Amino acid sequence: MDGLTPAESRELDQRLQKRQVKEFMTVFGNLVDNCFTACVDDFTSKALSGRESGCISRCVLKSMSTQTRLGERFGELNAAMTAEMQRR
Amino acid sequence: MFGLGRPQPSSAEKIAAVENELKVVAEMHSRMVKICTLKCIDKTYREGELSKGESVCLDRCAAKFFEAHQKISDQLQKETQARGGGGFGM
């Protein structure tokens, strides 16, 4: 967006930084919810089993790869959509 | 962008506008990740890496998600207008 003064730019950067932290916490939360739900179902013990633990690790790795890949696709698609909307 | 006679947007308004637009985009991204994960990723997590099939599914899911978004946006606008304008400021 054009027309932001340096002071306004700084304010915006600060807000975006805060937003990024909040978003990271959301991603983290979703990761825990998702991987716990998918991997943990044995409540005969209060400690994670080896199977559950391994599953969680793989879930984290796969989820991060998914985020990366979808992040790339989203960027491409969003740029295309924005261009199309401006064309209309 | 702003016509003659309209008051210039204040600092707060300009910043809020940029922040809001980013918020909208970020939310769409988050929803897409959630849904495409649900639709494409094997929940048994036997592997820590994306399979080729899962990768391709994610790409296609993202593309379809955007197409559906646009299609729904267009149709909603059309239908809203046909039904007398409604309350949506889309």
mmCIF file of C-alpha atoms in Angstrom:
data_model
loop_
_atom_site.group_PDB
_atom_site.id
_atom_site.type_symbol
_atom_site.label_atom_id
_atom_site.label_comp_id
_atom_site.label_asym_id
_atom_site.label_seq_id
_atom_site.Cartn_x
_atom_site.Cartn_y
_atom_site.Cartn_z
ATOM 1 C CA MET A 1 0.000 0.000 0.000
ATOM 2 C CA ASP A 2 1.379 3.375 -0.935
ATOM 3 C CA GLY A 3 1.401 6.531 1.141
ATOM 4 C CA LEU A 4 2.603 5.247 4.484
ATOM 5 C CA THR A 5 4.925 7.518 6.382
ATOM 6 C CA PRO A 6 7.983 6.007 8.080
ATOM 7 C CA ALA A 7 6.166 6.226 11.412
ATOM 8 C CA GLU A 8 3.120 4.472 9.974
ATOM 9 C CA SER A 9 5.366 1.841 8.412
ATOM 10 C CA ARG A 10 6.976 1.151 11.757
ATOM 11 C CA GLU A 11 3.582 0.856 13.427
ATOM 12 C CA LEU A 12 2.471 -1.566 10.731
ATOM 13 C CA ASP A 13 5.628 -3.658 11.083
ATOM 14 C CA GLN A 14 5.080 -3.886 14.817
ATOM 15 C CA ARG A 15 1.493 -5.028 14.347
ATOM 16 C CA LEU A 16 2.511 -7.581 11.726
ATOM 17 C CA GLN A 17 5.178 -8.967 14.022
ATOM 18 C CA LYS A 18 2.631 -9.386 16.798
ATOM 19 C CA ARG A 19 0.306 -11.044 14.322
ATOM 20 C CA GLN A 20 3.044 -13.438 13.230
ATOM 21 C CA VAL A 21 3.690 -14.526 16.800
ATOM 22 C CA LYS A 22 -0.032 -15.112 17.292
ATOM 23 C CA GLU A 23 -0.191 -17.081 14.073
ATOM 24 C CA PHE A 24 2.734 -19.269 15.082
ATOM 25 C CA MET A 25 0.917 -20.113 18.312
ATOM 26 C CA THR A 26 -2.162 -21.053 16.306
ATOM 27 C CA VAL A 27 -0.138 -23.290 13.986
ATOM 28 C CA PHE A 28 1.490 -24.880 17.016
ATOM 29 C CA GLY A 29 -1.884 -25.438 18.662
ATOM 30 C CA ASN A 30 -3.358 -26.989 15.539
ATOM 31 C CA LEU A 31 -0.321 -29.245 15.265
ATOM 32 C CA VAL A 32 -0.747 -30.522 18.803
ATOM 33 C CA ASP A 33 -4.484 -31.053 18.344
ATOM 34 C CA ASN A 34 -4.048 -32.768 15.006
ATOM 35 C CA CYS A 35 -1.181 -35.079 15.951
ATOM 36 C CA PHE A 36 -2.600 -35.967 19.331
ATOM 37 C CA THR A 37 -5.975 -36.827 17.825
ATOM 38 C CA ALA A 38 -4.412 -38.882 15.037
ATOM 39 C CA CYS A 39 -1.825 -40.730 17.130
ATOM 40 C CA VAL A 40 -2.979 -41.123 20.697
ATOM 41 C CA ASP A 41 -5.756 -43.527 21.590
ATOM 42 C CA ASP A 42 -4.330 -45.856 24.211
ATOM 43 C CA PHE A 43 -5.270 -44.790 27.692
ATOM 44 C CA THR A 44 -4.169 -47.922 29.554
ATOM 45 C CA SER A 45 -1.146 -45.853 30.516
ATOM 46 C CA LYS A 46 -0.489 -42.204 31.283
ATOM 47 C CA ALA A 47 2.778 -42.176 29.344
ATOM 48 C CA LEU A 48 2.945 -42.077 25.551
ATOM 49 C CA SER A 49 3.709 -45.485 24.131
ATOM 50 C CA GLY A 50 6.622 -45.987 21.728
ATOM 51 C CA ARG A 51 4.153 -46.343 18.886
ATOM 52 C CA GLU A 52 2.329 -43.145 19.818
ATOM 53 C CA SER A 53 5.608 -41.280 20.230
ATOM 54 C CA GLY A 54 6.900 -42.361 16.840
ATOM 55 C CA CYS A 55 3.578 -41.474 15.267
ATOM 56 C CA ILE A 56 3.703 -37.985 16.768
ATOM 57 C CA SER A 57 7.238 -37.404 15.442
ATOM 58 C CA ARG A 58 6.238 -38.484 11.958
ATOM 59 C CA CYS A 59 3.105 -36.382 12.211
ATOM 60 C CA VAL A 60 5.158 -33.291 13.055
ATOM 61 C CA LEU A 61 7.553 -33.854 10.156
ATOM 62 C CA LYS A 62 4.776 -34.502 7.699
ATOM 63 C CA SER A 63 2.751 -31.534 8.923
ATOM 64 C CA MET A 64 5.713 -29.214 8.472
ATOM 65 C CA SER A 65 6.294 -30.497 4.947
ATOM 66 C CA THR A 66 2.607 -29.993 4.243
ATOM 67 C CA GLN A 67 2.726 -26.403 5.535
ATOM 68 C CA THR A 68 5.718 -25.669 3.329
ATOM 69 C CA ARG A 69 4.239 -27.162 0.200
ATOM 70 C CA LEU A 70 0.831 -25.566 0.687
ATOM 71 C CA GLY A 71 2.506 -22.271 1.532
ATOM 72 C CA GLU A 72 4.175 -22.302 -1.871
ATOM 73 C CA ARG A 73 0.985 -23.257 -3.708
ATOM 74 C CA PHE A 74 -1.013 -20.647 -1.783
ATOM 75 C CA GLY A 75 1.430 -17.907 -2.692
ATOM 76 C CA GLU A 76 1.232 -18.787 -6.380
ATOM 77 C CA LEU A 77 -2.547 -19.120 -6.407
ATOM 78 C CA ASN A 78 -3.151 -15.995 -4.365
ATOM 79 C CA ALA A 79 -0.942 -13.944 -6.668
ATOM 80 C CA ALA A 80 -2.819 -15.293 -9.686
ATOM 81 C CA MET A 81 -6.186 -14.574 -8.077
ATOM 82 C CA THR A 82 -5.181 -11.027 -7.156
ATOM 83 C CA ALA A 83 -3.960 -10.386 -10.687
ATOM 84 C CA GLU A 84 -7.206 -11.755 -12.095
ATOM 85 C CA MET A 85 -9.300 -9.590 -9.782
ATOM 86 C CA GLN A 86 -7.398 -6.499 -10.814
ATOM 87 C CA ARG A 87 -7.892 -7.419 -14.446
ATOM 88 C CA ARG A 88 -11.665 -7.677 -14.072
ATOM 89 C CA MET B 1 -7.958 5.820 -5.373
ATOM 90 C CA PHE B 2 -9.823 8.390 -3.282
ATOM 91 C CA GLY B 3 -11.965 10.857 -5.152
ATOM 92 C CA LEU B 4 -12.049 14.584 -4.685
ATOM 93 C CA GLY B 5 -13.921 15.736 -1.628
ATOM 94 C CA ARG B 6 -13.439 12.522 0.318
ATOM 95 C CA PRO B 7 -11.487 13.007 3.536
ATOM 96 C CA GLN B 8 -8.049 11.386 3.485
ATOM 97 C CA PRO B 9 -7.844 8.165 5.498
ATOM 98 C CA SER B 10 -6.222 8.638 8.857
ATOM 99 C CA SER B 11 -3.030 6.869 9.868
ATOM 100 C CA ALA B 12 -5.022 4.408 11.898
ATOM 101 C CA GLU B 13 -7.327 3.657 8.983
ATOM 102 C CA LYS B 14 -4.488 3.077 6.536
ATOM 103 C CA ILE B 15 -2.678 0.755 8.918
ATOM 104 C CA ALA B 16 -5.874 -1.067 9.806
ATOM 105 C CA ALA B 17 -6.678 -1.577 6.121
ATOM 106 C CA VAL B 18 -3.336 -3.234 5.364
ATOM 107 C CA GLU B 19 -3.479 -5.310 8.527
ATOM 108 C CA ASN B 20 -7.013 -6.403 7.788
ATOM 109 C CA GLU B 21 -6.213 -7.470 4.254
ATOM 110 C CA LEU B 22 -3.338 -9.579 5.522
ATOM 111 C CA LYS B 23 -5.614 -11.056 8.160
ATOM 112 C CA VAL B 24 -8.111 -12.132 5.517
ATOM 113 C CA VAL B 25 -5.382 -13.759 3.437
ATOM 114 C CA ALA B 26 -3.838 -15.475 6.468
ATOM 115 C CA GLU B 27 -7.210 -16.908 7.484
ATOM 116 C CA MET B 28 -7.822 -18.288 4.019
ATOM 117 C CA HIS B 29 -4.374 -19.884 4.099
ATOM 118 C CA SER B 30 -5.044 -21.441 7.487
ATOM 119 C CA ARG B 31 -8.413 -22.862 6.407
ATOM 120 C CA MET B 32 -6.920 -24.272 3.240
ATOM 121 C CA VAL B 33 -4.124 -26.028 5.133
ATOM 122 C CA LYS B 34 -6.595 -27.536 7.579
ATOM 123 C CA ILE B 35 -8.978 -28.817 4.920
ATOM 124 C CA CYS B 36 -6.372 -30.085 2.472
ATOM 125 C CA THR B 37 -4.564 -31.883 5.285
ATOM 126 C CA LEU B 38 -7.841 -33.562 6.149
ATOM 127 C CA LYS B 39 -8.507 -34.537 2.550
ATOM 128 C CA CYS B 40 -5.040 -35.595 1.475
ATOM 129 C CA ILE B 41 -2.899 -36.746 4.350
ATOM 130 C CA ASP B 42 -2.957 -40.321 5.598
ATOM 131 C CA LYS B 43 -3.944 -40.080 9.256
ATOM 132 C CA THR B 44 -2.010 -43.153 10.311
ATOM 133 C CA TYR B 45 1.272 -41.257 9.906
ATOM 134 C CA ARG B 46 3.238 -44.363 9.046
ATOM 135 C CA GLU B 47 5.776 -42.167 7.287
ATOM 136 C CA GLY B 48 7.333 -38.842 8.241
ATOM 137 C CA GLU B 49 7.601 -37.735 4.643
ATOM 138 C CA LEU B 50 4.938 -36.750 2.173
ATOM 139 C CA SER B 51 4.335 -39.475 -0.363
ATOM 140 C CA LYS B 52 4.208 -38.573 -4.042
ATOM 141 C CA GLY B 53 0.462 -39.170 -4.001
ATOM 142 C CA GLU B 54 -0.053 -36.913 -1.000
ATOM 143 C CA SER B 55 2.077 -34.177 -2.557
ATOM 144 C CA VAL B 56 0.114 -34.227 -5.790
ATOM 145 C CA CYS B 57 -3.139 -34.293 -3.830
ATOM 146 C CA LEU B 58 -2.088 -31.208 -1.850
ATOM 147 C CA ASP B 59 -1.234 -29.290 -5.035
ATOM 148 C CA ARG B 60 -4.552 -30.157 -6.610
ATOM 149 C CA CYS B 61 -6.460 -29.473 -3.399
ATOM 150 C CA ALA B 62 -4.977 -25.988 -3.180
ATOM 151 C CA ALA B 63 -5.834 -25.221 -6.800
ATOM 152 C CA LYS B 64 -9.412 -26.473 -6.391
ATOM 153 C CA PHE B 65 -9.797 -24.599 -3.136
ATOM 154 C CA PHE B 66 -9.003 -21.330 -4.864
ATOM 155 C CA GLU B 67 -11.241 -22.116 -7.811
ATOM 156 C CA ALA B 68 -14.115 -22.990 -5.476
ATOM 157 C CA HIS B 69 -13.508 -19.797 -3.526
ATOM 158 C CA GLN B 70 -13.758 -17.708 -6.679
ATOM 159 C CA LYS B 71 -16.762 -19.590 -8.011
ATOM 160 C CA ILE B 72 -18.637 -19.227 -4.742
ATOM 161 C CA SER B 73 -17.721 -15.570 -4.458
ATOM 162 C CA ASP B 74 -19.025 -14.887 -7.966
ATOM 163 C CA GLN B 75 -22.196 -16.883 -7.510
ATOM 164 C CA LEU B 76 -22.945 -15.410 -4.102
ATOM 165 C CA GLN B 77 -22.593 -11.923 -5.497
ATOM 166 C CA LYS B 78 -24.840 -12.761 -8.442
ATOM 167 C CA GLU B 79 -27.495 -14.411 -6.292
ATOM 168 C CA THR B 80 -27.425 -11.646 -3.720
ATOM 169 C CA GLN B 81 -28.002 -9.041 -6.401
ATOM 170 C CA ALA B 82 -30.782 -11.120 -7.958
ATOM 171 C CA ARG B 83 -32.489 -11.323 -4.597
ATOM 172 C CA GLY B 84 -32.543 -7.571 -4.145
ATOM 173 C CA GLY B 85 -29.111 -6.645 -2.882
ATOM 174 C CA GLY B 86 -29.117 -8.215 0.572
ATOM 175 C CA GLY B 87 -26.835 -7.017 3.312
ATOM 176 C CA PHE B 88 -23.522 -8.270 1.999
ATOM 177 C CA GLY B 89 -21.061 -5.618 1.002
ATOM 178 C CA MET B 90 -19.046 -7.984 -1.161
#
